[in-house]
Amino acid sequence: MRYNKVTPADIDRLKKICGAGRVYTGGKIHEDYSHDELHGLKQYPEVLVEALSTEEVAAVMKYAHEKNIPVTPRGQGTGLVGGAVCTRGGIMLSLAKMNRILELDEANMTLTVEPGVLLMEIIDYVTPRGLLYPPDPGEKSATIGGNISTNAGGMRAVKYGTTRDYVLALEVVLADGTVLEIGSKVVKTSSGYSLRDLIVGSEGTLCVVTKATVKLVPLPERVVSLLIPFPDLQKAIRTVPKLISAKQVPTAVEFLEREVILAAEDFLGKKFPDKSADAYLLISFDGHSKEYVDSMYRQVADLCLEEGADDVLISATPERHEAIWSARGAFLEGIKASTTELDECDVVVPRDRVADFLLFIQKLKEKYGIRMPCFGHAGDGNVHVYALRDDLSDGKWNSVLEAVFGEMYAESRRLGGEVSGEHGIGIAKRSYLLQDLCDGEKTLMRGIKEVFDPKHILNPGKVVP
Amino acid sequence: MRYNKVTPADIDRLKKICGAGRVYTGGKIHEDYSHDELHGLKQYPEVLVEALSTEEVAAVMKYAHEKNIPVTPRGQGTGLVGGAVCTRGGIMLSLAKMNRILELDEANMTLTVEPGVLLMEIIDYVTPRGLLYPPDPGEKSATIGGNISTNAGGMRAVKYGTTRDYVLALEVVLADGTVLEIGSKVVKTSSGYSLRDLIVGSEGTLCVVTKATVKLVPLPERVVSLLIPFPDLQKAIRTVPKLISAKQVPTAVEFLEREVILAAEDFLGKKFPDKSADAYLLISFDGHSKEYVDSMYRQVADLCLEEGADDVLISATPERHEAIWSARGAFLEGIKASTTELDECDVVVPRDRVADFLLFIQKLKEKYGIRMPCFGHAGDGNVHVYALRDDLSDGKWNSVLEAVFGEMYAESRRLGGEVSGEHGIGIAKRSYLLQDLCDGEKTLMRGIKEVFDPKHILNPGKVVP
């Protein structure tokens, strides 16, 4: 695709649409907008536009469509795959200031928001009202628009599913500026192709989300977490499918390694409740009945001890919860702070193949002599693996990274896995996705892209080429 | 679109693909295959082919694609919107004999089946193993392939969602015979556009499903139903959003009217436990804790009594359950047996608009002087309304039907509803869907159809024109 460069006349037009105060060029564009949280990929937009309304988004898209200028939608830029980086230049369309909570409908248990509302703002809004928005990605400063675009998952996916399961209706702007209302507040529908489910997870390549209605559930009255030290990671991980086969329904099942806990302690300057063991499972339970939650956690505790756990530490108070989950929330930052540069992999494999996958990672570490800390969602098969650069030279780092990632994704494919559990494809994982998809799937995805965005101006080069 | 008629040479080729014993023409095609459960729409296929394998389906599709012959996939033909009727002639491709249960994977809680497996067979298979496949449409003799094609909903959608929420992986055959594996056993993914979610609910217009892997959950240990008589339907229905706002999580919330109960009693020749009242709510609860389920049903019972219920009848034994739910399962048959002909509407509105919608139906009955019994899923807003012909002449029936349905769908639109909650669009509801969709949505849906099936040979004329 050939795109036009942004001209001074284009800038003038964008200023007419959005007001001069929300259109930035050159040195006025903050460095933050040249990258997301994936370092190593850096590109400034030609112009940054902050939209305040659907009408502005529609006018910007209509103009960009006429002029054949690429547009990259962006929330808070917390992504990890370069999805919100203007790799082809053009317009960065920030939705961050479209951040109003528009409606809470308690009779229908829905919340309607603009795309720039942060996940933490949703939590703060619904929790005191006795409600829960179940998706729970670690990054609470991400926008709901970004969560929808990547079908964000998070810890509670084991019990509650992912973002797609909670999106009821969307207002979107198509590449040519057309505004569409998709879906409604109804909780079940068989009324034509589900455009909504297609748009969720499409990473800003099909349209721009300008409003969303999401489903809420009652806030569980009882929440308990267990921190369970195991003598080694394999023992810990191999316990998880047994819990599931034993018909237990935990909310979250995370695995932690001592190395990662130590990095998080250093980063936070706070002590973790226990670091006696090499590996841990962190399992949480929630529900509306104390009896049920407590009987479930006791059964799981017994099962873990039978499977070789060293101990079971129960956390049913807010303080203890905070100590454990704040460390869990700082894992990525802790690992980042411990090295010079890193790249990450977000593969998801069937739940019963996680242990095999982690055994393979162990072999890779030894083969390539690099540190590769892991953590993630043992309960849903989604593993976050980090390759750390430490003191490797540019040339060595790039060659090791290519080899390690190539082997990792090939193994995940062999185990029946997929490229990304929750972070998305963006630009960083596209080559691995293309290796996973068969020709027929690629043809269908490219065809769908063409239907929504025939000029390929929306977030070009991401997800599907 | 212009299609070719099926020739004797085509028949020979189909017999080579599937064997002569599974290819039927002319008088050898049973009358059942000329319609589904929607009467009034009748058309025989030119040829009926029963496939036994994915390879056969692929070979049939490849041939039909070359020859430009329409293909209508069919399970058990239990649909209500003409979706599995060969309205453009051509090949009827029956998947009913691809009916093997292929794998139960307890570690990953998945079941892999061929499309012709019946819902009742899945229930019989998983229940003794302590597992539940949550979608629960009334029609248990439907195939899983048909359920996937219509995104079937059912009673338990209030708590558990619909078929789409349980489909993890699909094997499908495209219009040109290409076989694709879509999705996997992983329970969360952000790996490209969700073709899977697009295919679920596409009513055989995008591809033919030849294998499916669905998600199971632990079978709840405690199930309780409440049958709650109310002095009138409005009082009953207006209680439902209050239950939901009160943070209760029932599994199913159905509404029943005496008229419909009497018809079901006549049809079954069995007495319903209570028919003292004009209207009832039938609410069920399930869970893994007796304490929790019992405390929930008691709170709901109290709330219903406060809202004006006459009584609360508790059903916690299998016998009582059977008496109530077998009547519920016979509602459609009972209504059918009570008249000469009927047509049905399956609209879904936001949960808090069901009462307004039923009030409107009451006015329509009076305005047009016909019987219009209703029942359905008050908990998820999905209402089944039947217009009964009784002794109307052809001309009168057709004109009343057109007027009544036009007004009904306009009202559902006004209330923020959608055309179909669970039955699908097929051919019978297409004109109403087209009135609901905006031009942009129609263009996208037509574009998607073109991407999957450029010659429009798959189930032509259904869902999207």
Short mmCIF file of C-alpha atoms in Angstrom, two decimals, chain B residues 347-350 357 405-419 431-437:
data_model
loop_
_atom_site.label_atom_id
_atom_site.label_comp_id
_atom_site.label_asym_id
_atom_site.label_seq_id
_atom_site.Cartn_x
_atom_site.Cartn_y
_atom_site.Cartn_z
CA VAL B 347 -37.47 -11.24 19.66
CA VAL B 348 -35.09 -10.34 22.41
CA VAL B 349 -35.30 -7.04 24.27
CA PRO B 350 -33.30 -5.66 27.20
CA PHE B 357 -43.20 -5.61 25.14
CA PHE B 405 -45.42 -9.12 12.75
CA GLY B 406 -44.63 -5.71 11.30
CA GLU B 407 -45.91 -3.99 14.44
CA MET B 408 -44.22 -6.49 16.76
CA TYR B 409 -40.75 -6.09 15.27
CA ALA B 410 -41.12 -2.30 15.10
CA GLU B 411 -41.95 -2.27 18.81
CA SER B 412 -38.99 -4.52 19.68
CA ARG B 413 -36.73 -2.16 17.71
CA ARG B 414 -38.16 0.81 19.61
CA LEU B 415 -37.39 -0.95 22.91
CA GLY B 416 -33.74 -1.55 21.94
CA GLY B 417 -34.28 -5.20 21.03
CA GLU B 418 -33.09 -7.49 18.24
CA VAL B 419 -34.96 -9.74 15.80
CA SER B 431 -36.96 -8.92 6.04
CA TYR B 432 -37.20 -7.91 9.71
CA LEU B 433 -33.43 -8.17 10.16
CA LEU B 434 -32.95 -5.96 7.13
CA GLN B 435 -35.21 -3.35 8.70
CA ASP B 436 -33.15 -3.45 11.90
CA LEU B 437 -29.70 -3.21 10.38
#
